[in-house]
Short mmCIF file of C-alpha atoms in Angstrom, two decimals:
data_model
loop_
_atom_site.label_atom_id
_atom_site.label_comp_id
_atom_site.label_asym_id
_atom_site.label_seq_id
_atom_site.Cartn_x
_atom_site.Cartn_y
_atom_site.Cartn_z
CA UNK A 1 47.54 23.05 -0.27
CA UNK A 2 50.63 21.57 1.88
CA UNK A 3 53.33 21.10 -0.50
CA UNK A 4 56.25 18.49 -0.03
CA UNK A 5 57.26 18.22 3.68
CA UNK A 6 60.86 17.54 4.60
CA UNK A 7 62.27 16.92 7.94
CA UNK A 8 64.78 17.64 9.54
CA UNK A 9 65.85 21.06 8.18
CA UNK A 10 69.22 20.62 8.97
CA UNK A 11 70.81 17.31 10.67
CA UNK A 12 74.29 17.42 11.91
CA UNK A 13 75.88 14.07 13.00
CA UNK A 14 78.99 12.40 13.60
CA UNK A 15 80.54 9.44 10.97
CA UNK A 16 79.39 6.42 11.60
CA UNK A 17 76.10 7.32 12.83
CA UNK A 18 72.72 6.15 11.18
CA UNK A 19 70.54 9.58 9.92
CA UNK A 20 67.07 9.11 8.24
CA UNK A 21 65.48 11.67 6.39
CA UNK A 22 61.61 12.05 5.96
CA UNK A 23 59.09 13.09 3.38
CA UNK A 24 55.66 14.05 3.21
CA UNK A 25 54.81 14.21 -0.71
CA UNK A 26 51.39 16.51 -2.13
CA UNK A 27 48.43 14.53 -1.03
CA UNK A 28 47.18 12.95 -4.26
CA UNK A 29 51.01 12.72 -6.06
CA UNK A 30 51.54 8.76 -7.25
CA UNK A 31 55.36 9.22 -7.73
CA UNK A 32 58.12 10.55 -5.20
CA UNK A 33 61.93 11.29 -5.46
CA UNK A 34 64.92 11.67 -3.71
CA UNK A 35 67.82 13.66 -4.88
CA UNK A 36 71.08 14.89 -3.38
CA UNK A 37 72.90 18.19 -4.09
CA UNK A 38 76.25 18.57 -3.86
CA UNK A 39 79.01 21.41 -5.12
CA UNK A 40 80.86 18.49 -7.04
CA UNK A 41 78.07 16.80 -8.71
CA UNK A 42 74.89 18.94 -8.54
CA UNK A 43 71.79 17.46 -8.80
CA UNK A 44 71.69 13.61 -8.82
CA UNK A 45 68.40 11.21 -8.50
CA UNK A 46 69.06 8.74 -5.92
CA UNK A 47 65.79 6.65 -6.26
CA UNK A 48 62.17 7.10 -7.13
CA UNK A 49 59.19 5.64 -6.15
CA UNK A 50 55.65 5.05 -8.13
CA UNK A 51 52.68 3.79 -6.28
CA UNK A 52 54.78 3.24 -3.03
CA UNK A 53 56.84 0.63 -5.30
CA UNK A 54 60.87 1.29 -6.09
CA UNK A 55 61.21 2.16 -10.15
CA UNK A 56 64.69 3.03 -9.95
CA UNK A 57 67.27 2.79 -7.68
CA UNK A 58 70.40 3.24 -10.15
CA UNK A 59 71.17 6.32 -8.43
CA UNK A 60 71.80 5.22 -5.13
CA UNK A 61 75.49 5.48 -4.16
CA UNK A 62 75.99 2.24 -1.96
CA UNK A 63 74.67 -0.04 0.25
CA UNK A 64 74.80 2.27 2.74
CA UNK A 65 71.92 4.20 1.51
CA UNK A 66 68.03 2.88 1.68
CA UNK A 67 64.71 4.16 1.13
CA UNK A 68 61.74 3.52 1.89
CA UNK A 69 57.88 4.20 1.09
CA UNK A 70 55.72 2.17 3.49
CA UNK A 71 52.21 4.34 2.05
CA UNK A 72 51.31 7.05 -0.05
CA UNK A 73 52.32 9.74 2.08
CA UNK A 74 55.34 9.07 4.07
CA UNK A 75 59.03 7.61 2.61
CA UNK A 76 62.14 7.79 4.36
CA UNK A 77 66.35 7.92 3.30
CA UNK A 78 68.32 6.00 5.41
CA UNK A 79 72.28 6.24 5.84
CA UNK A 80 73.89 3.53 7.94
CA UNK A 81 76.97 4.16 8.58
CA UNK A 82 77.36 7.82 7.52
CA UNK A 83 80.58 9.31 6.14
CA UNK A 84 81.75 12.63 5.94
CA UNK A 85 81.47 12.43 2.02
CA UNK A 86 77.38 11.96 2.74
CA UNK A 87 77.00 15.73 3.74
CA UNK A 88 74.76 17.30 0.93
CA UNK A 89 71.31 18.78 0.80
CA UNK A 90 68.51 15.83 0.23
CA UNK A 91 65.92 16.93 -1.61
CA UNK A 92 62.35 14.91 -1.76
CA UNK A 93 60.17 15.82 -4.71
CA UNK A 94 56.73 14.21 -5.63
CA UNK A 95 54.58 14.52 -9.10
CA UNK A 96 50.85 13.63 -9.93
CA UNK A 97 51.53 10.56 -11.94
CA UNK A 98 53.07 7.99 -14.11
CA UNK A 99 54.65 10.05 -17.21
CA UNK A 100 56.58 13.20 -17.23
CA UNK A 101 54.98 15.52 -15.10
CA UNK A 102 56.82 18.32 -13.83
CA UNK A 103 58.10 17.48 -10.01
CA UNK A 104 57.62 19.56 -6.70
CA UNK A 105 60.60 20.24 -4.51
CA UNK A 106 60.24 20.19 -0.72
CA UNK A 107 62.85 22.61 1.41
CA UNK A 108 65.63 19.84 1.66
CA UNK A 109 67.27 18.57 4.48
CA UNK A 110 70.85 19.87 5.02
CA UNK A 111 73.01 16.68 6.07
CA UNK A 112 76.36 17.55 7.83
CA UNK A 113 78.27 14.27 8.71
CA UNK A 114 81.43 15.21 11.01
CA UNK B 1 72.05 8.85 -23.06
CA UNK B 2 70.23 11.97 -22.43
CA UNK B 3 72.55 15.06 -21.61
CA UNK B 4 71.62 18.95 -20.46
CA UNK B 5 74.11 21.43 -21.07
CA UNK B 6 74.22 24.89 -19.14
CA UNK B 7 77.45 26.70 -20.73
CA UNK B 8 76.87 29.85 -18.61
CA UNK B 9 77.81 29.31 -14.99
CA UNK B 10 77.31 32.50 -13.90
CA UNK B 11 75.85 35.67 -15.09
CA UNK B 12 75.59 39.13 -13.59
CA UNK B 13 73.26 41.85 -14.93
CA UNK B 14 72.26 45.64 -13.72
CA UNK B 15 68.38 45.45 -12.70
CA UNK B 16 65.97 46.03 -15.32
CA UNK B 17 68.14 44.85 -18.03
CA UNK B 18 66.95 41.82 -20.02
CA UNK B 19 68.95 38.33 -19.48
CA UNK B 20 68.45 35.02 -21.37
CA UNK B 21 69.55 31.62 -19.73
CA UNK B 22 71.10 29.10 -22.51
CA UNK B 23 70.06 25.53 -22.37
CA UNK B 24 71.31 22.70 -24.88
CA UNK B 25 70.29 19.12 -24.46
CA UNK B 26 70.85 15.44 -26.17
CA UNK B 27 68.13 12.90 -26.51
CA UNK B 28 68.10 10.21 -28.87
CA UNK B 29 63.68 10.32 -28.36
CA UNK B 30 61.25 11.94 -30.39
CA UNK B 31 59.08 12.54 -27.46
CA UNK B 32 60.86 14.02 -24.38
CA UNK B 33 59.93 16.92 -21.85
CA UNK B 34 62.19 20.25 -20.79
CA UNK B 35 61.98 21.44 -17.69
CA UNK B 36 63.12 24.83 -15.78
CA UNK B 37 63.31 25.21 -11.93
CA UNK B 38 64.54 28.31 -10.21
CA UNK B 39 66.65 27.74 -6.85
CA UNK B 40 66.68 31.24 -4.84
CA UNK B 41 69.34 31.86 -2.06
CA UNK B 42 66.72 30.19 0.40
CA UNK B 43 67.38 27.24 -1.21
CA UNK B 44 64.05 25.41 -2.72
CA UNK B 45 63.76 24.36 -6.06
CA UNK B 46 60.75 25.83 -7.98
CA UNK B 47 59.32 24.36 -10.99
CA UNK B 48 59.11 27.12 -13.59
CA UNK B 49 57.71 25.56 -17.01
CA UNK B 50 57.27 22.07 -18.34
CA UNK B 51 57.44 21.76 -22.27
CA UNK B 52 57.00 18.80 -24.61
CA UNK B 53 58.64 18.25 -27.91
CA UNK B 54 55.96 18.50 -30.12
CA UNK B 55 55.06 21.95 -28.30
CA UNK B 56 57.29 24.87 -30.18
CA UNK B 57 55.28 27.62 -29.48
CA UNK B 58 57.45 30.14 -27.42
CA UNK B 59 55.86 30.77 -24.20
CA UNK B 60 55.39 34.03 -22.40
CA UNK B 61 54.48 34.31 -18.70
CA UNK B 62 55.13 38.00 -17.29
CA UNK B 63 58.72 38.62 -17.82
CA UNK B 64 59.43 35.12 -17.97
CA UNK B 65 59.53 33.65 -21.94
CA UNK B 66 61.01 30.74 -23.14
CA UNK B 67 62.31 29.73 -26.65
CA UNK B 68 62.54 26.16 -27.50
CA UNK B 69 64.04 25.51 -30.81
CA UNK B 70 64.22 21.73 -31.73
CA UNK B 71 66.45 22.33 -35.14
CA UNK B 72 69.21 23.43 -32.29
CA UNK B 73 67.93 21.57 -29.39
CA UNK B 74 67.81 24.30 -27.12
CA UNK B 75 65.64 25.65 -24.67
CA UNK B 76 66.74 29.18 -24.06
CA UNK B 77 64.67 31.31 -21.06
CA UNK B 78 64.85 34.81 -21.12
CA UNK B 79 64.19 37.62 -17.93
CA UNK B 80 62.56 40.77 -19.22
CA UNK B 81 63.28 43.94 -17.13
CA UNK B 82 65.46 41.84 -14.42
CA UNK B 83 64.87 42.33 -10.96
CA UNK B 84 66.71 41.74 -7.83
CA UNK B 85 64.30 38.98 -6.95
CA UNK B 86 65.29 37.27 -9.86
CA UNK B 87 69.01 36.73 -8.53
CA UNK B 88 69.12 32.44 -8.02
CA UNK B 89 70.68 29.78 -9.36
CA UNK B 90 68.57 28.40 -12.93
CA UNK B 91 68.23 24.67 -13.16
CA UNK B 92 67.24 23.35 -16.74
CA UNK B 93 66.52 19.87 -16.84
CA UNK B 94 64.90 16.73 -19.32
CA UNK B 95 62.98 13.63 -19.23
CA UNK B 96 62.22 11.00 -22.11
CA UNK B 97 58.89 9.84 -22.81
CA UNK B 98 57.91 7.16 -20.23
CA UNK B 99 60.93 7.84 -18.14
CA UNK B 100 60.27 10.17 -15.22
CA UNK B 101 63.81 10.69 -14.40
CA UNK B 102 64.66 14.36 -14.65
CA UNK B 103 68.25 14.93 -15.86
CA UNK B 104 69.48 18.47 -14.63
CA UNK B 105 71.92 21.11 -16.38
CA UNK B 106 74.53 22.11 -13.71
CA UNK B 107 72.81 25.53 -13.29
CA UNK B 108 73.26 29.62 -14.11
CA UNK B 109 73.54 31.42 -11.23
CA UNK B 110 72.17 35.09 -12.20
CA UNK B 111 72.84 37.95 -10.08
CA UNK B 112 70.95 40.44 -10.66
CA UNK B 113 72.81 44.20 -9.32
CA UNK B 114 70.69 46.74 -8.09
#
């Protein structure tokens, strides 16, 4: 079975540009999570969805960040406008359902904003 | 508030030695879940184990074993007869009942020296 799929794997963009990260969760999983990993702050949960509905977005850093999940098999994380401090690895993860199930992570998108 | 502490930032051992990674957690809930993840140099996060707070039995999976002790709020991970492929950053994580959010520790970088 395919795991969590993320695209692109690497993204280099200039400050001020819009960036869109994409995620396809494991088929049948009901929950989807977006994380950011940096050396300074470690792994941070940005937002998570259950059955396509955002449940907790308290980790979204500011209004420049937005996330959507239009259907069970696709989610996007958008940064507009991007800033150098947004440079990080962004992970998407999915889990089988509500409750504290294990989360399965995608390979991540390494974002560099110059 | 929940918190996970991995006091060991980096550990290096010679191949075939045993090594234990420490994890101490804090939570006010009586029902919670503990996890370990592995992040090899390639960058992806790999799920290793999930344990609920009612199950204090130690778990063994091949060369890996986990020791859960509620009395000391610890969930330690031991690798027996370490191998170079075990070199990675290992994260301990916690979630509380009814909440899918994972709180991660800062990770322990394990280097196995051939």
